[in-house]
Short mmCIF file of C-alpha atoms in Angstrom, two decimals:
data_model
loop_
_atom_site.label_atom_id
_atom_site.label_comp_id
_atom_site.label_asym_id
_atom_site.label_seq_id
_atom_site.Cartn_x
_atom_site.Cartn_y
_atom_site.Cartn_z
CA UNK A 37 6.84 -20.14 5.34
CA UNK A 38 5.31 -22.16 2.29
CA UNK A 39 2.34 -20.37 0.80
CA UNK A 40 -1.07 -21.99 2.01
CA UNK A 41 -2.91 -24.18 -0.48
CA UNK A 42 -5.83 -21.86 -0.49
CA UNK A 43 -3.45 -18.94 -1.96
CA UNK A 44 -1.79 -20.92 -4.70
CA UNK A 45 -3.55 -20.34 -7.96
CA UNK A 46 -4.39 -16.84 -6.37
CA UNK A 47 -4.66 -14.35 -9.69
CA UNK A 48 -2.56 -11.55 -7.61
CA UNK A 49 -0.15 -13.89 -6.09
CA UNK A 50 2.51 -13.24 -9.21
CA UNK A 51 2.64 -9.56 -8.31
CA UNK A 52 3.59 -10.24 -4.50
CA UNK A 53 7.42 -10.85 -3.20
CA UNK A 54 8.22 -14.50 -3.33
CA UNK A 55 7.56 -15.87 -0.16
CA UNK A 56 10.98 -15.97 1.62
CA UNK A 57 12.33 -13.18 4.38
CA UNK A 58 11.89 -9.56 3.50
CA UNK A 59 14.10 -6.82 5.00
CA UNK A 60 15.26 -8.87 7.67
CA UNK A 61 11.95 -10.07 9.06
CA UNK A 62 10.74 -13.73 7.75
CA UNK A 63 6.74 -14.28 6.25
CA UNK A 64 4.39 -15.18 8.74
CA UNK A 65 1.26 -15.27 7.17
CA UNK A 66 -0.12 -15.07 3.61
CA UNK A 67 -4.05 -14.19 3.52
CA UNK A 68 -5.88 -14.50 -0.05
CA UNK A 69 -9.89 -13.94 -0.42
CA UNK A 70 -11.41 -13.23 -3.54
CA UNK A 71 -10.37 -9.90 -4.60
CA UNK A 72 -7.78 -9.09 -1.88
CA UNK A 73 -4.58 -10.62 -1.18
CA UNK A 74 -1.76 -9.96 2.18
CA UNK A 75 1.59 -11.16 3.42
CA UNK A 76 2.54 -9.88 6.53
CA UNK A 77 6.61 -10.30 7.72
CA UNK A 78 7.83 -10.23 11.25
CA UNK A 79 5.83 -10.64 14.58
CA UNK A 80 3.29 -8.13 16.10
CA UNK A 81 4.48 -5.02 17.10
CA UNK A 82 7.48 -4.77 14.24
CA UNK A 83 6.21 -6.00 11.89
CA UNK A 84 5.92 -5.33 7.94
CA UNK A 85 2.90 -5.76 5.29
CA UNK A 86 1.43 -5.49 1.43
CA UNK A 87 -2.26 -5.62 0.88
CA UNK A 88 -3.12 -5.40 -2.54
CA UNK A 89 -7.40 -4.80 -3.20
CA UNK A 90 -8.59 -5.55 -7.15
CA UNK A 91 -11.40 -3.18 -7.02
CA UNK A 92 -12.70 -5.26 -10.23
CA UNK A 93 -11.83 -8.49 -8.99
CA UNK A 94 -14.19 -11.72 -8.26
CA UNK A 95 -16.43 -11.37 -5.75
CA UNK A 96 -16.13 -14.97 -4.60
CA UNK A 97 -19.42 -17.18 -3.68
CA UNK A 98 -21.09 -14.84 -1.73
CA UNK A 99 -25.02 -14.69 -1.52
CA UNK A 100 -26.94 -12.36 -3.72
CA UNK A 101 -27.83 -10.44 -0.84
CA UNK A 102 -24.44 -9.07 0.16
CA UNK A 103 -23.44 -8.98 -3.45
CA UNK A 104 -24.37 -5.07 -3.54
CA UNK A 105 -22.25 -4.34 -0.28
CA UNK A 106 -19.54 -6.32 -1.33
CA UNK A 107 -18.85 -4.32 -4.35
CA UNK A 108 -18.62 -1.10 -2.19
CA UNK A 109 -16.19 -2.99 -0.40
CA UNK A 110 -14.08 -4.08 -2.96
CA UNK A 111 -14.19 -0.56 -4.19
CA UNK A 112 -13.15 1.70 -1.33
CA UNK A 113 -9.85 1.19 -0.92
CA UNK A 114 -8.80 2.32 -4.06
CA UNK A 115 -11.01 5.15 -3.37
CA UNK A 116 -9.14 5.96 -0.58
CA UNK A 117 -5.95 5.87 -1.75
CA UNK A 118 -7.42 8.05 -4.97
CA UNK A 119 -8.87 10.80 -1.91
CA UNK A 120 -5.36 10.60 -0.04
CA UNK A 121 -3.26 11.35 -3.36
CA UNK A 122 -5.22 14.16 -4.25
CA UNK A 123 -5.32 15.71 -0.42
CA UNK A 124 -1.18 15.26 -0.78
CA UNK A 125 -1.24 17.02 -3.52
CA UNK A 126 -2.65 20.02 -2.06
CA UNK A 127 -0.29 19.75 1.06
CA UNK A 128 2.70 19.58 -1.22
CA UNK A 129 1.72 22.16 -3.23
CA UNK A 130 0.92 24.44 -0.31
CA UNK A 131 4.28 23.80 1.14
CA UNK A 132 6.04 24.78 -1.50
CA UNK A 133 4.12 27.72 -2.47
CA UNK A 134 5.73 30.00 0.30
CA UNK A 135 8.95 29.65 2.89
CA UNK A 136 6.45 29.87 5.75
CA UNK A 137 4.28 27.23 4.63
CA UNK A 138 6.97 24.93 4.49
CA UNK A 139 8.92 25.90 7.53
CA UNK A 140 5.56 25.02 9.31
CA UNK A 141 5.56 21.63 7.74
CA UNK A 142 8.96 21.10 9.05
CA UNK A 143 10.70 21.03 5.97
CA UNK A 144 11.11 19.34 2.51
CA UNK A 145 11.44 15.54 4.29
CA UNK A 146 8.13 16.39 6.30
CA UNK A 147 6.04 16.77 3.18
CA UNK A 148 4.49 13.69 1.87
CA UNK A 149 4.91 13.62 -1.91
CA UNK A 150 3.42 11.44 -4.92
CA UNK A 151 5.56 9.12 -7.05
CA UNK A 152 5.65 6.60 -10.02
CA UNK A 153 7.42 3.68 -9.65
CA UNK A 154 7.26 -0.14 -11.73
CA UNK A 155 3.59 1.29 -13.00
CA UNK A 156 2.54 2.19 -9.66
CA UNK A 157 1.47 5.55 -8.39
CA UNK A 158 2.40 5.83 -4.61
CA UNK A 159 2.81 8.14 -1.79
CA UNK A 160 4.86 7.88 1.96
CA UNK A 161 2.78 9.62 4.57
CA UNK A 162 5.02 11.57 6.84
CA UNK A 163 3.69 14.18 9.96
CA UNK A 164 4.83 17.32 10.07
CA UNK A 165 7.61 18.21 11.71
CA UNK A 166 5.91 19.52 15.00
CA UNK A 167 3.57 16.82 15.51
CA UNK A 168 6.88 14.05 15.32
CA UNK A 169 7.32 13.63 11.81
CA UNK A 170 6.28 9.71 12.12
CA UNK A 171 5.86 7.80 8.89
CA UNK A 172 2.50 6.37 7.97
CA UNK A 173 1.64 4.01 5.29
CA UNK A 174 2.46 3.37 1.45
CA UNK A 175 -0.59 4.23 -0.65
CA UNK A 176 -0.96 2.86 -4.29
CA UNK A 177 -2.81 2.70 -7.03
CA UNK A 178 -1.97 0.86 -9.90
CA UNK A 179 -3.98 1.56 -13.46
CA UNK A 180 -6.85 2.95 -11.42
CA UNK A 181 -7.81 -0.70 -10.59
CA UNK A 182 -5.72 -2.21 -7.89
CA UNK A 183 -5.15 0.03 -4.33
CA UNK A 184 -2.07 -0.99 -2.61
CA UNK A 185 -1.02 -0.70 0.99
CA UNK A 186 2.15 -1.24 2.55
CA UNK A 187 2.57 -0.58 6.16
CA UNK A 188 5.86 -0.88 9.04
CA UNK A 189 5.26 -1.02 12.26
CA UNK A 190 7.81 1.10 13.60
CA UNK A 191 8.12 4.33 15.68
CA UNK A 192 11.46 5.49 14.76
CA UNK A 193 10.72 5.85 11.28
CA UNK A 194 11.02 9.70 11.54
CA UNK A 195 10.85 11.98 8.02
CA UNK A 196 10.16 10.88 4.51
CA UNK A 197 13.84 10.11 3.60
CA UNK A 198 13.72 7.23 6.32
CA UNK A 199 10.23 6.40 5.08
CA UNK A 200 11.23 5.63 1.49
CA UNK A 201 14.41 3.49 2.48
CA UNK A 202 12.16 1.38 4.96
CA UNK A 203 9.92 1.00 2.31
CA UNK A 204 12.17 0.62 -0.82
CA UNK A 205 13.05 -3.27 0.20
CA UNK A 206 9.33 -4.23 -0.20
CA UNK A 207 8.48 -2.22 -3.16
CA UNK A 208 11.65 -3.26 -4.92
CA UNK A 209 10.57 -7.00 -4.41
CA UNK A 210 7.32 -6.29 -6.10
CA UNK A 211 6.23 -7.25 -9.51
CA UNK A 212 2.97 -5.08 -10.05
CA UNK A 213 3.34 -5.51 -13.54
CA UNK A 214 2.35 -9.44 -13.34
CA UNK A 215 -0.81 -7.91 -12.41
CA UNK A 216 -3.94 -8.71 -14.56
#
């Protein structure tokens, strides 16, 4: 898939994966707006994605009126990503205060855990154990600007272990550091 015309001189474009297969699943659509930029590989159902949200970025031509709200906007997800690293935090540091804390957790590869990578600060989600132990999302934040979320559709990602080899194609063919 050839990158639309509308996403070519995007400012966050450089920090994406070129725009050729990923993991064995081909591009299928590349989204840019003003501050926010996604490629999504693989159909519906399976497939793969990267969002990244400048929470300083343009705001675009918008009217004065939503100007306000579109700043929240802009804003939250790196908020969220900020709130979700600091509630893993406490979940990984419960776990592994005590054998019984982590036994109910399911284990080491059932604890979601925070880590640095290419100048981004990221997390796996993983359940617990008892409640399946299905993988969520990649959360990141890079220089407490940009949020970034990668997501797999998949329901046999089971554990953290799977969840960082799933997602280790897709971070590896990022280049956060072309960020602005």
């Amino acid at each position: 898939m050839a990158i639309p015309a509308s996403c070519k001189d995007h400012y966050m474009l450089p920090a994406m994966p070129e725009p050729v297969a990923l993991a064995g699943k081909p591009l299928t659509e590349v989204t840019c707006e003003a501050f926010t930029i996604e490629m999504v590989w693989g159909e519906a159902g399976s497939s793969s994605s990267i969002v990244i949200v400048d929470s300083q970025g343009p705001l675009g031509d918008i009217p004065d009126s939503l100007k306000g709200m579109t700043e929240a906007a802009r804003s939250l997800p790196l908020e969220s990503v900020k709130t979700a690293h600091i509630m893993i935090e406490g979940v990984e540091a419960l776990a592994k205060s005590t054998p019984a804390a982590m036994a109910e957790q399911g284990g080491p590869d059932f604890i979601p855990t925070i880590k640095d990578q290419g100048g981004m600060r990221y997390s796996i989600g993983v359940e617990p154990k008892p409640s399946g132990g299905q993988v969520g999302s990649l959360l990141g934040n890079v220089r407490d600007r940009y949020a970034v979320t990668m997501e797999i559709e998949s329901d046999s990602l089971i554990g953290l272990a799977a969840g960082e080899a799933a997602y280790a194609p897709m971070l590896a063919a990022m280049r956060i550091n072309k960020l602005p």
